[in-house]
PDB file of C-alpha atoms and ligand atoms in Angstrom:
ATOM      1  CA  UNK A  23      69.201  99.850 105.823  1.00  0.00           C
ATOM      2  CA  UNK A  24      69.928  98.926 102.197  1.00  0.00           C
ATOM      3  CA  UNK A  25      72.903  96.647 101.799  1.00  0.00           C
ATOM      4  CA  UNK A  26      76.143  98.074 100.401  1.00  0.00           C
ATOM      5  CA  UNK A  27      76.923  96.116  97.226  1.00  0.00           C
ATOM      6  CA  UNK A  28      80.633  95.356  97.010  1.00  0.00           C
ATOM      7  CA  UNK A  29      83.052  94.047  94.358  1.00  0.00           C
ATOM      8  CA  UNK A  30      86.477  92.854  95.531  1.00  0.00           C
ATOM      9  CA  UNK A  31      89.557  93.050  93.275  1.00  0.00           C
ATOM     10  CA  UNK A  32      92.190  90.478  94.244  1.00  0.00           C
ATOM     11  CA  UNK A  33      89.917  88.027  96.142  1.00  0.00           C
ATOM     12  CA  UNK A  34      92.411  85.136  95.957  1.00  0.00           C
ATOM     13  CA  UNK A  35      95.208  87.186  97.549  1.00  0.00           C
ATOM     14  CA  UNK A  36      96.196  87.230 101.228  1.00  0.00           C
ATOM     15  CA  UNK A  37      94.394  90.518 101.932  1.00  0.00           C
ATOM     16  CA  UNK A  38      91.613  89.805  99.441  1.00  0.00           C
ATOM     17  CA  UNK A  39      90.636  86.546 101.211  1.00  0.00           C
ATOM     18  CA  UNK A  40      90.272  88.409 104.510  1.00  0.00           C
ATOM     19  CA  UNK A  41      88.164  91.071 102.773  1.00  0.00           C
ATOM     20  CA  UNK A  42      85.897  88.366 101.310  1.00  0.00           C
ATOM     21  CA  UNK A  43      85.291  87.027 104.842  1.00  0.00           C
ATOM     22  CA  UNK A  44      84.697  90.560 106.167  1.00  0.00           C
ATOM     23  CA  UNK A  45      82.048  91.253 103.516  1.00  0.00           C
ATOM     24  CA  UNK A  46      80.468  87.834 103.998  1.00  0.00           C
ATOM     25  CA  UNK A  47      80.287  88.277 107.784  1.00  0.00           C
ATOM     26  CA  UNK A  48      78.917  91.834 107.774  1.00  0.00           C
ATOM     27  CA  UNK A  49      75.105  91.963 107.665  1.00  0.00           C
ATOM     28  CA  UNK A  50      74.787  95.203 105.714  1.00  0.00           C
ATOM     29  CA  UNK A  51      77.476  94.287 103.127  1.00  0.00           C
ATOM     30  CA  UNK A  52      76.708  92.176 100.048  1.00  0.00           C
ATOM     31  CA  UNK A  53      79.389  90.582  97.867  1.00  0.00           C
ATOM     32  CA  UNK A  54      78.247  90.959  94.238  1.00  0.00           C
ATOM     33  CA  UNK A  55      81.388  90.137  92.279  1.00  0.00           C
ATOM     34  CA  UNK A  56      85.152  89.888  92.008  1.00  0.00           C
ATOM     35  CA  UNK A  57      87.784  91.244  89.650  1.00  0.00           C
ATOM     36  CA  UNK A  58      90.586  88.814  88.994  1.00  0.00           C
ATOM     37  CA  UNK A  59      92.947  87.909  86.168  1.00  0.00           C
ATOM     38  CA  UNK A  60      91.870  84.258  86.466  1.00  0.00           C
ATOM     39  CA  UNK A  61      88.575  82.341  86.747  1.00  0.00           C
ATOM     40  CA  UNK A  62      86.539  84.575  84.423  1.00  0.00           C
ATOM     41  CA  UNK A  63      82.824  83.688  84.642  1.00  0.00           C
ATOM     42  CA  UNK A  64      83.221  81.263  87.553  1.00  0.00           C
ATOM     43  CA  UNK A  65      81.431  81.778  90.870  1.00  0.00           C
ATOM     44  CA  UNK A  66      83.078  82.214  94.282  1.00  0.00           C
ATOM     45  CA  UNK A  67      81.816  78.698  95.077  1.00  0.00           C
ATOM     46  CA  UNK A  68      83.384  77.215  91.921  1.00  0.00           C
ATOM     47  CA  UNK A  69      86.721  78.930  92.617  1.00  0.00           C
ATOM     48  CA  UNK A  70      86.607  77.568  96.186  1.00  0.00           C
ATOM     49  CA  UNK A  71      86.811  80.992  97.874  1.00  0.00           C
ATOM     50  CA  UNK A  72      83.275  80.912  99.367  1.00  0.00           C
ATOM     51  CA  UNK A  73      81.315  77.651  99.291  1.00  0.00           C
ATOM     52  CA  UNK A  74      77.797  79.110  98.980  1.00  0.00           C
ATOM     53  CA  UNK A  75      78.310  82.264  96.914  1.00  0.00           C
ATOM     54  CA  UNK A  76      76.985  82.566  93.363  1.00  0.00           C
ATOM     55  CA  UNK A  77      78.662  85.977  92.837  1.00  0.00           C
ATOM     56  CA  UNK A  78      80.918  85.830  89.771  1.00  0.00           C
ATOM     57  CA  UNK A  79      84.554  86.515  88.917  1.00  0.00           C
ATOM     58  CA  UNK A  80      85.274  88.949  86.050  1.00  0.00           C
ATOM     59  CA  UNK A  81      88.475  89.660  84.148  1.00  0.00           C
ATOM     60  CA  UNK A  82      86.892  92.720  82.524  1.00  0.00           C
ATOM     61  CA  UNK A  83      86.282  95.433  85.136  1.00  0.00           C
ATOM     62  CA  UNK A  84      83.890  97.423  82.884  1.00  0.00           C
ATOM     63  CA  UNK A  85      81.723  94.330  82.352  1.00  0.00           C
ATOM     64  CA  UNK A  86      81.818  93.605  86.089  1.00  0.00           C
ATOM     65  CA  UNK A  87      80.593  97.089  86.999  1.00  0.00           C
ATOM     66  CA  UNK A  88      77.894  97.051  84.305  1.00  0.00           C
ATOM     67  CA  UNK A  89      76.513  93.634  85.331  1.00  0.00           C
ATOM     68  CA  UNK A  90      76.799  93.913  89.126  1.00  0.00           C
ATOM     69  CA  UNK A  91      76.150  97.648  89.615  1.00  0.00           C
ATOM     70  CA  UNK A  92      78.140  97.865  92.893  1.00  0.00           C
ATOM     71  CA  UNK A  93      78.322 100.782  95.318  1.00  0.00           C
ATOM     72  CA  UNK A  94      81.919 100.057  96.387  1.00  0.00           C
ATOM     73  CA  UNK A  95      85.077  98.481  94.955  1.00  0.00           C
ATOM     74  CA  UNK A  96      87.563  97.109  97.514  1.00  0.00           C
ATOM     75  CA  UNK A  97      90.950  96.875  95.764  1.00  0.00           C
ATOM     76  CA  UNK A  98      93.706  94.699  97.215  1.00  0.00           C
ATOM     77  CA  UNK A  99      95.880  93.902  94.216  1.00  0.00           C
ATOM     78  CA  UNK A 100      99.184  95.331  92.981  1.00  0.00           C
ATOM     79  CA  UNK A 101     100.391  98.926  92.536  1.00  0.00           C
ATOM     80  CA  UNK A 102     100.156  98.798  88.702  1.00  0.00           C
ATOM     81  CA  UNK A 103      96.671  97.349  88.331  1.00  0.00           C
ATOM     82  CA  UNK A 104      95.295  98.932  91.527  1.00  0.00           C
ATOM     83  CA  UNK A 105      95.665 102.391  89.961  1.00  0.00           C
ATOM     84  CA  UNK A 106      93.815 101.301  86.831  1.00  0.00           C
ATOM     85  CA  UNK A 107      91.002  99.743  88.915  1.00  0.00           C
ATOM     86  CA  UNK A 108      90.646 102.869  91.062  1.00  0.00           C
ATOM     87  CA  UNK A 109      90.402 105.125  88.025  1.00  0.00           C
ATOM     88  CA  UNK A 110      87.882 102.832  86.303  1.00  0.00           C
ATOM     89  CA  UNK A 111      85.765 102.724  89.459  1.00  0.00           C
ATOM     90  CA  UNK A 112      85.639 106.514  89.671  1.00  0.00           C
ATOM     91  CA  UNK A 113      84.713 106.778  85.984  1.00  0.00           C
ATOM     92  CA  UNK A 114      81.813 104.331  86.601  1.00  0.00           C
ATOM     93  CA  UNK A 115      80.690 106.180  89.761  1.00  0.00           C
ATOM     94  CA  UNK A 116      81.723 103.198  91.942  1.00  0.00           C
ATOM     95  CA  UNK A 117      83.331 104.264  95.236  1.00  0.00           C
ATOM     96  CA  UNK A 118      86.836 102.779  95.628  1.00  0.00           C
ATOM     97  CA  UNK A 119      88.230 101.642  98.992  1.00  0.00           C
ATOM     98  CA  UNK A 120      91.854 100.941  98.193  1.00  0.00           C
ATOM     99  CA  UNK A 121      94.312  99.087 100.407  1.00  0.00           C
ATOM    100  CA  UNK A 122      96.750  98.476  97.571  1.00  0.00           C
ATOM    101  CA  UNK A 123      99.977 100.385  98.262  1.00  0.00           C
ATOM    102  CA  UNK A 124     102.525 102.033  95.976  1.00  0.00           C
ATOM    103  CA  UNK A 125     100.502 105.038  94.733  1.00  0.00           C
ATOM    104  CA  UNK A 126     102.671 108.081  93.931  1.00  0.00           C
ATOM    105  CA  UNK A 127     101.809 111.674  94.813  1.00  0.00           C
ATOM    106  CA  UNK A 128     101.044 112.222  91.126  1.00  0.00           C
ATOM    107  CA  UNK A 129      98.619 109.232  91.097  1.00  0.00           C
ATOM    108  CA  UNK A 130      96.876 110.575  94.195  1.00  0.00           C
ATOM    109  CA  UNK A 131      96.494 114.046  92.717  1.00  0.00           C
ATOM    110  CA  UNK A 132      95.076 112.674  89.449  1.00  0.00           C
ATOM    111  CA  UNK A 133      92.623 110.349  91.234  1.00  0.00           C
ATOM    112  CA  UNK A 134      91.657 113.074  93.677  1.00  0.00           C
ATOM    113  CA  UNK A 135      90.793 115.441  90.804  1.00  0.00           C
ATOM    114  CA  UNK A 136      88.742 112.708  89.134  1.00  0.00           C
ATOM    115  CA  UNK A 137      86.847 111.906  92.372  1.00  0.00           C
ATOM    116  CA  UNK A 138      86.109 115.571  92.911  1.00  0.00           C
ATOM    117  CA  UNK A 139      84.911 116.213  89.345  1.00  0.00           C
ATOM    118  CA  UNK A 140      82.585 113.168  89.550  1.00  0.00           C
ATOM    119  CA  UNK A 141      81.506 113.868  93.149  1.00  0.00           C
ATOM    120  CA  UNK A 142      82.377 110.246  93.959  1.00  0.00           C
ATOM    121  CA  UNK A 143      83.823 109.270  97.345  1.00  0.00           C
ATOM    122  CA  UNK A 144      87.098 107.329  97.483  1.00  0.00           C
ATOM    123  CA  UNK A 145      89.358 106.173 100.297  1.00  0.00           C
ATOM    124  CA  UNK A 146      92.967 105.097  99.765  1.00  0.00           C
ATOM    125  CA  UNK A 147      94.776 103.939 102.905  1.00  0.00           C
ATOM    126  CA  UNK A 148      98.287 102.473 102.907  1.00  0.00           C
ATOM    127  CA  UNK A 149      97.516 100.946 106.305  1.00  0.00           C
ATOM    128  CA  UNK A 150      94.075  99.919 107.546  1.00  0.00           C
ATOM    129  CA  UNK A 151      95.301  98.813 111.000  1.00  0.00           C
ATOM    130  CA  UNK A 152      94.068 101.285 113.632  1.00  0.00           C
ATOM    131  CA  UNK A 153      97.212 100.708 115.720  1.00  0.00           C
ATOM    132  CA  UNK A 154      99.402 101.687 112.773  1.00  0.00           C
ATOM    133  CA  UNK A 155      97.436 104.899 112.313  1.00  0.00           C
ATOM    134  CA  UNK A 156      97.997 105.715 116.000  1.00  0.00           C
ATOM    135  CA  UNK A 157     101.710 104.945 115.557  1.00  0.00           C
ATOM    136  CA  UNK A 158     101.829 107.527 112.749  1.00  0.00           C
ATOM    137  CA  UNK A 159      99.958 110.121 114.810  1.00  0.00           C
ATOM    138  CA  UNK A 160     102.246 109.574 117.829  1.00  0.00           C
ATOM    139  CA  UNK A 161     105.283 109.825 115.538  1.00  0.00           C
ATOM    140  CA  UNK A 162     104.077 113.193 114.231  1.00  0.00           C
ATOM    141  CA  UNK A 163     103.559 114.368 117.818  1.00  0.00           C
ATOM    142  CA  UNK A 164     107.039 113.219 118.890  1.00  0.00           C
ATOM    143  CA  UNK A 165     108.637 114.929 115.867  1.00  0.00           C
ATOM    144  CA  UNK A 166     107.807 118.282 117.485  1.00  0.00           C
ATOM    145  CA  UNK A 167     110.416 117.433 120.127  1.00  0.00           C
ATOM    146  CA  UNK A 168     112.900 115.088 118.396  1.00  0.00           C
ATOM    147  CA  UNK A 169     114.387 116.098 115.019  1.00  0.00           C
ATOM    148  CA  UNK A 170     116.634 113.069 114.330  1.00  0.00           C
ATOM    149  CA  UNK A 171     114.407 110.262 113.173  1.00  0.00           C
ATOM    150  CA  UNK A 172     114.869 106.915 111.430  1.00  0.00           C
ATOM    151  CA  UNK A 173     112.034 104.675 110.247  1.00  0.00           C
ATOM    152  CA  UNK A 174     112.510 100.921 110.019  1.00  0.00           C
ATOM    153  CA  UNK A 175     109.668  99.088 108.287  1.00  0.00           C
ATOM    154  CA  UNK A 176     109.607  95.293 108.206  1.00  0.00           C
ATOM    155  CA  UNK A 177     107.405  93.210 105.883  1.00  0.00           C
ATOM    156  CA  UNK A 178     107.031  89.709 104.413  1.00  0.00           C
ATOM    157  CA  UNK A 179     109.229  89.001 101.398  1.00  0.00           C
ATOM    158  CA  UNK A 180     106.242  88.881  99.001  1.00  0.00           C
ATOM    159  CA  UNK A 181     105.800  92.646  99.202  1.00  0.00           C
ATOM    160  CA  UNK A 182     106.359  94.375  95.836  1.00  0.00           C
ATOM    161  CA  UNK A 183     106.930  98.016  96.833  1.00  0.00           C
ATOM    162  CA  UNK A 184     109.616  99.534  99.073  1.00  0.00           C
ATOM    163  CA  UNK A 185     109.548 101.498 101.221  1.00  0.00           C
ATOM    164  CA  UNK A 186     106.062 100.622 102.456  1.00  0.00           C
ATOM    165  CA  UNK A 187     103.193 103.070 101.983  1.00  0.00           C
ATOM    166  CA  UNK A 188     103.010 103.347 105.777  1.00  0.00           C
ATOM    167  CA  UNK A 189     106.672 104.376 106.028  1.00  0.00           C
ATOM    168  CA  UNK A 190     106.217 107.020 103.328  1.00  0.00           C
ATOM    169  CA  UNK A 191     103.060 108.296 104.990  1.00  0.00           C
ATOM    170  CA  UNK A 192     104.847 108.425 108.384  1.00  0.00           C
ATOM    171  CA  UNK A 193     107.708 110.403 106.840  1.00  0.00           C
ATOM    172  CA  UNK A 194     105.211 112.797 105.213  1.00  0.00           C
ATOM    173  CA  UNK A 195     103.456 113.416 108.533  1.00  0.00           C
ATOM    174  CA  UNK A 196     106.757 113.949 110.339  1.00  0.00           C
ATOM    175  CA  UNK A 197     108.044 116.328 107.705  1.00  0.00           C
ATOM    176  CA  UNK A 198     104.852 118.411 107.978  1.00  0.00           C
ATOM    177  CA  UNK A 199     105.964 119.450 111.503  1.00  0.00           C
ATOM    178  CA  UNK A 200     109.771 119.114 111.281  1.00  0.00           C
ATOM    179  CA  UNK A 201     112.105 121.393 109.339  1.00  0.00           C
ATOM    180  CA  UNK A 202     114.203 119.629 106.674  1.00  0.00           C
ATOM    181  CA  UNK A 203     117.348 118.265 108.246  1.00  0.00           C
ATOM    182  CA  UNK A 204     120.296 116.258 106.978  1.00  0.00           C
ATOM    183  CA  UNK A 205     120.882 113.556 109.584  1.00  0.00           C
ATOM    184  CA  UNK A 206     124.071 111.776 110.593  1.00  0.00           C
ATOM    185  CA  UNK A 207     127.600 113.129 110.098  1.00  0.00           C
ATOM    186  CA  UNK A 208     127.835 115.704 107.257  1.00  0.00           C
ATOM    187  CA  UNK A 209     130.822 113.786 105.837  1.00  0.00           C
ATOM    188  CA  UNK A 210     129.430 110.261 106.244  1.00  0.00           C
ATOM    189  CA  UNK A 211     130.075 107.895 103.295  1.00  0.00           C
ATOM    190  CA  UNK A 212     128.392 104.611 102.472  1.00  0.00           C
ATOM    191  CA  UNK A 213     130.950 101.856 101.942  1.00  0.00           C
ATOM    192  CA  UNK A 214     128.049  99.606 100.880  1.00  0.00           C
ATOM    193  CA  UNK A 215     125.399 101.282  98.690  1.00  0.00           C
ATOM    194  CA  UNK A 216     122.127 101.827 100.543  1.00  0.00           C
ATOM    195  CA  UNK A 217     123.613 101.294 104.011  1.00  0.00           C
ATOM    196  CA  UNK A 218     121.977 104.479 105.303  1.00  0.00           C
ATOM    197  CA  UNK A 219     118.623 103.659 103.724  1.00  0.00           C
ATOM    198  CA  UNK A 220     116.448 105.993 101.669  1.00  0.00           C
ATOM    199  CA  UNK A 221     116.039 109.657 102.563  1.00  0.00           C
ATOM    200  CA  UNK A 222     112.717 111.507 102.835  1.00  0.00           C
ATOM    201  CA  UNK A 223     113.417 115.109 103.698  1.00  0.00           C
ATOM    202  CA  UNK A 224     116.490 113.868 105.596  1.00  0.00           C
ATOM    203  CA  UNK A 225     114.546 111.209 107.545  1.00  0.00           C
ATOM    204  CA  UNK A 226     116.212 107.830 106.924  1.00  0.00           C
ATOM    205  CA  UNK A 227     113.905 104.969 105.877  1.00  0.00           C
ATOM    206  CA  UNK A 228     115.014 101.311 105.994  1.00  0.00           C
ATOM    207  CA  UNK A 229     113.059  98.399 104.499  1.00  0.00           C
ATOM    208  CA  UNK A 230     113.449  94.851 105.835  1.00  0.00           C
ATOM    209  CA  UNK A 231     111.935  91.931 103.854  1.00  0.00           C
ATOM    210  CA  UNK A 232     111.841  88.512 105.499  1.00  0.00           C
ATOM    211  CA  UNK A 233     109.616  85.442 105.315  1.00  0.00           C
ATOM    212  CA  UNK A 234     107.460  85.036 108.414  1.00  0.00           C
ATOM    213  CA  UNK A 235     106.811  88.750 108.868  1.00  0.00           C
ATOM    214  CA  UNK A 236     103.454  90.433 108.137  1.00  0.00           C
ATOM    215  CA  UNK A 237     103.648  94.249 108.594  1.00  0.00           C
ATOM    216  CA  UNK A 238     105.711  95.993 111.272  1.00  0.00           C
ATOM    217  CA  UNK A 239     107.255  99.405 111.773  1.00  0.00           C
ATOM    218  CA  UNK A 240     109.491 101.162 114.268  1.00  0.00           C
ATOM    219  CA  UNK A 241     110.082 104.895 114.379  1.00  0.00           C
ATOM    220  CA  UNK A 242     113.247 105.791 116.295  1.00  0.00           C
ATOM    221  CA  UNK A 243     113.678 109.279 117.736  1.00  0.00           C
ATOM    222  CA  UNK A 244     117.180 110.142 118.957  1.00  0.00           C
ATOM    223  CA  UNK A 245     117.895 112.934 121.412  1.00  0.00           C
ATOM    224  CA  UNK A 246     120.680 113.950 123.761  1.00  0.00           C
ATOM    225  CA  UNK A 247     121.200 110.894 126.025  1.00  0.00           C
ATOM    226  CA  UNK A 248     117.821 109.353 125.126  1.00  0.00           C
ATOM    227  CA  UNK A 249     115.878 107.480 122.467  1.00  0.00           C
ATOM    228  CA  UNK A 250     112.136 107.076 121.985  1.00  0.00           C
ATOM    229  CA  UNK A 251     110.868 104.077 119.982  1.00  0.00           C
ATOM    230  CA  UNK A 252     107.306 103.833 118.672  1.00  0.00           C
ATOM    231  CA  UNK A 253     106.479 100.403 117.281  1.00  0.00           C
ATOM    232  CA  UNK A 254     103.466  98.733 115.722  1.00  0.00           C
ATOM    233  CA  UNK A 255     103.054  95.090 114.670  1.00  0.00           C
ATOM    234  CA  UNK A 256     100.338  93.478 112.562  1.00  0.00           C
ATOM    235  CA  UNK A 257     100.523  89.780 113.413  1.00  0.00           C
ATOM    236  CA  UNK A 258      97.865  88.751 110.892  1.00  0.00           C
ATOM    237  CA  UNK A 259      95.850  90.296 108.078  1.00  0.00           C
ATOM    238  CA  UNK A 260      92.639  90.321 110.116  1.00  0.00           C
ATOM    239  CA  UNK A 261      94.246  93.318 111.880  1.00  0.00           C
ATOM    240  CA  UNK A 262      93.428  95.431 108.795  1.00  0.00           C
ATOM    241  CA  UNK A 263      89.765  94.511 108.439  1.00  0.00           C
ATOM    242  CA  UNK A 264      88.124  96.766 111.034  1.00  0.00           C
ATOM    243  CA  UNK A 265      89.693  99.670 109.121  1.00  0.00           C
ATOM    244  CA  UNK A 266      88.406  98.332 105.785  1.00  0.00           C
ATOM    245  CA  UNK A 267      84.902  98.035 107.269  1.00  0.00           C
ATOM    246  CA  UNK A 268      85.009 101.603 108.566  1.00  0.00           C
ATOM    247  CA  UNK A 269      86.263 102.812 105.171  1.00  0.00           C
ATOM    248  CA  UNK A 270      83.422 101.080 103.278  1.00  0.00           C
ATOM    249  CA  UNK A 271      80.816 102.669 105.568  1.00  0.00           C
ATOM    250  CA  UNK A 272      82.510 106.080 105.347  1.00  0.00           C
ATOM    251  CA  UNK A 273      83.082 106.114 101.583  1.00  0.00           C
ATOM    252  CA  UNK A 274      79.295 105.970 101.102  1.00  0.00           C
ATOM    253  CA  UNK A 275      78.970 109.344 102.852  1.00  0.00           C
ATOM    254  CA  UNK A 276      81.729 111.390 101.181  1.00  0.00           C
ATOM    255  CA  UNK A 277      82.110 112.914  97.718  1.00  0.00           C
ATOM    256  CA  UNK A 278      85.880 113.305  97.408  1.00  0.00           C
ATOM    257  CA  UNK A 279      89.072 111.283  97.796  1.00  0.00           C
ATOM    258  CA  UNK A 280      90.437 110.796 101.316  1.00  0.00           C
ATOM    259  CA  UNK A 281      93.992 109.486 101.685  1.00  0.00           C
ATOM    260  CA  UNK A 282      94.847 107.781 104.977  1.00  0.00           C
ATOM    261  CA  UNK A 283      92.689 106.101 107.619  1.00  0.00           C
ATOM    262  CA  UNK A 284      93.679 108.780 110.144  1.00  0.00           C
ATOM    263  CA  UNK A 285      91.457 111.214 108.250  1.00  0.00           C
ATOM    264  CA  UNK A 286      88.333 109.169 108.893  1.00  0.00           C
ATOM    265  CA  UNK A 287      88.803 107.862 112.438  1.00  0.00           C
ATOM    266  CA  UNK A 288      88.606 111.234 114.184  1.00  0.00           C
TER     267      UNK A 288
HETATM  268  P1  NAP B 322      98.801  89.088  97.242  1.00  0.00           P
HETATM  269  O1  NAP B 322      98.574  87.980  98.207  1.00  0.00           O
HETATM  270  O2  NAP B 322      99.929  88.960  96.251  1.00  0.00           O
HETATM  271  O3  NAP B 322      97.444  89.344  96.453  1.00  0.00           O
HETATM  272  C1  NAP B 322      97.347  90.180  95.324  1.00  0.00           C
HETATM  273  C2  NAP B 322      96.213  89.661  94.458  1.00  0.00           C
HETATM  274  O4  NAP B 322      96.066  90.540  93.331  1.00  0.00           O
HETATM  275  C3  NAP B 322      96.465  88.248  93.911  1.00  0.00           C
HETATM  276  O5  NAP B 322      95.294  87.484  94.016  1.00  0.00           O
HETATM  277  C4  NAP B 322      96.821  88.546  92.446  1.00  0.00           C
HETATM  278  O6  NAP B 322      96.518  87.472  91.578  1.00  0.00           O
HETATM  279  C5  NAP B 322      95.927  89.728  92.170  1.00  0.00           C
HETATM  280  N1  NAP B 322      96.373  90.414  90.956  1.00  0.00           N
HETATM  281  C6  NAP B 322      97.653  90.675  90.559  1.00  0.00           C
HETATM  282  N2  NAP B 322      97.639  91.274  89.348  1.00  0.00           N
HETATM  283  C7  NAP B 322      96.342  91.362  88.988  1.00  0.00           C
HETATM  284  C8  NAP B 322      95.692  91.856  87.829  1.00  0.00           C
HETATM  285  N3  NAP B 322      96.387  92.364  86.789  1.00  0.00           N
HETATM  286  N4  NAP B 322      94.341  91.815  87.769  1.00  0.00           N
HETATM  287  C9  NAP B 322      93.609  91.296  88.782  1.00  0.00           C
HETATM  288  N5  NAP B 322      94.176  90.774  89.914  1.00  0.00           N
HETATM  289  C10 NAP B 322      95.530  90.824  89.999  1.00  0.00           C
HETATM  290  O7  NAP B 322      99.066  90.456  98.014  1.00  0.00           O
HETATM  291  P2  NAP B 322      98.510  90.894  99.451  1.00  0.00           P
HETATM  292  O8  NAP B 322      99.510  90.582 100.495  1.00  0.00           O
HETATM  293  O9  NAP B 322      97.107  90.417  99.593  1.00  0.00           O
HETATM  294  O10 NAP B 322      98.516  92.488  99.282  1.00  0.00           O
HETATM  295  C11 NAP B 322      97.681  93.129  98.323  1.00  0.00           C
HETATM  296  C12 NAP B 322      97.958  94.637  98.368  1.00  0.00           C
HETATM  297  O11 NAP B 322      97.536  95.144  99.644  1.00  0.00           O
HETATM  298  C13 NAP B 322      99.437  95.015  98.240  1.00  0.00           C
HETATM  299  O12 NAP B 322      99.548  96.217  97.505  1.00  0.00           O
HETATM  300  C14 NAP B 322      99.867  95.241  99.677  1.00  0.00           C
HETATM  301  O13 NAP B 322     100.981  96.132  99.787  1.00  0.00           O
HETATM  302  C15 NAP B 322      98.623  95.857 100.233  1.00  0.00           C
HETATM  303  N6  NAP B 322      98.447  95.783 101.688  1.00  0.00           N
HETATM  304  C16 NAP B 322      97.751  96.818 102.235  1.00  0.00           C
HETATM  305  C17 NAP B 322      97.467  96.828 103.573  1.00  0.00           C
HETATM  306  C18 NAP B 322      96.676  97.975 104.131  1.00  0.00           C
HETATM  307  O14 NAP B 322      96.368  97.979 105.324  1.00  0.00           O
HETATM  308  N7  NAP B 322      96.319  98.972 103.314  1.00  0.00           N
HETATM  309  C19 NAP B 322      97.891  95.777 104.383  1.00  0.00           C
HETATM  310  C20 NAP B 322      98.573  94.713 103.807  1.00  0.00           C
HETATM  311  C21 NAP B 322      98.825  94.731 102.439  1.00  0.00           C
HETATM  312  P3  NAP B 322      97.654  86.346  91.211  1.00  0.00           P
HETATM  313  O15 NAP B 322      97.574  85.348  92.316  1.00  0.00           O
HETATM  314  O16 NAP B 322      97.187  85.818  89.888  1.00  0.00           O
HETATM  315  O17 NAP B 322      98.976  87.050  91.144  1.00  0.00           O
END
């Protein structure tokens, strides 16, 4: 089998470093370059990310794609630049696998149209942990029976977007099977702004940011005299990498944009 040539955007970041190790340790993956805002022209070895790699860092994504001719871009950067990278990849016919969160519905629609018109596969997943995908599926299932639902997502304090992509995705899945509902007392008032969290179709979403955390989420379902809690914890960033690996293999076989790991694990 020919190797899948991969460029990683954000290779010095917490997720990016794990992705570098994933690519390095997977026989049929080949790391051909990195996109970064630092270290232009240096090799992975010179930057100290991978001691024996001569693949280069690029600040200019167009130059990177032209010189390295990759099959796949893995993007693990920030919401602002991640969108630009994904669009550039699709324009170049490079298949994006995007873990970067914070994409709006409008972004997804635009990128989806671009992927479809180019016939280029793309996968964007706000959570690559298989356990988190199951949590979302179970939450959707439970929402058929419980209509009062609050989502509490907890992340490290370096996270830039709130609520998390996983919380938004969970709320979307729940609202696809649950009629819109205003929760809590109809006359409730916040005496501190934000006390009741954000509202997605009436589902309350609360974001906790604390040092020491990685990525965690609880979905609480309240019913008469009972409560169901569905919880998932990622204790380290390696928890996301089996999903990234699956996405890289899958993106080579599709010709449109797929949003969410749950759509490729069935
Ligand atoms: P991080 O440690 O802050 O890493 C982000 C990296 O992106 C850094 O190396 C940063 O470089 C680089 N970067 C920032 N702006 C850039 C630009 N303009 N051009 C090129 N590179 C740029 O963040 P992280 O914790 O690894 O998370 C990365 C993303 O993955 C976030 O969006 C996060 O929400 C998401 N995430 C997704 C999953 C999932 O399963 N899908 C799981 C966890 C996290 P500097 O050091 O110079 O700033």
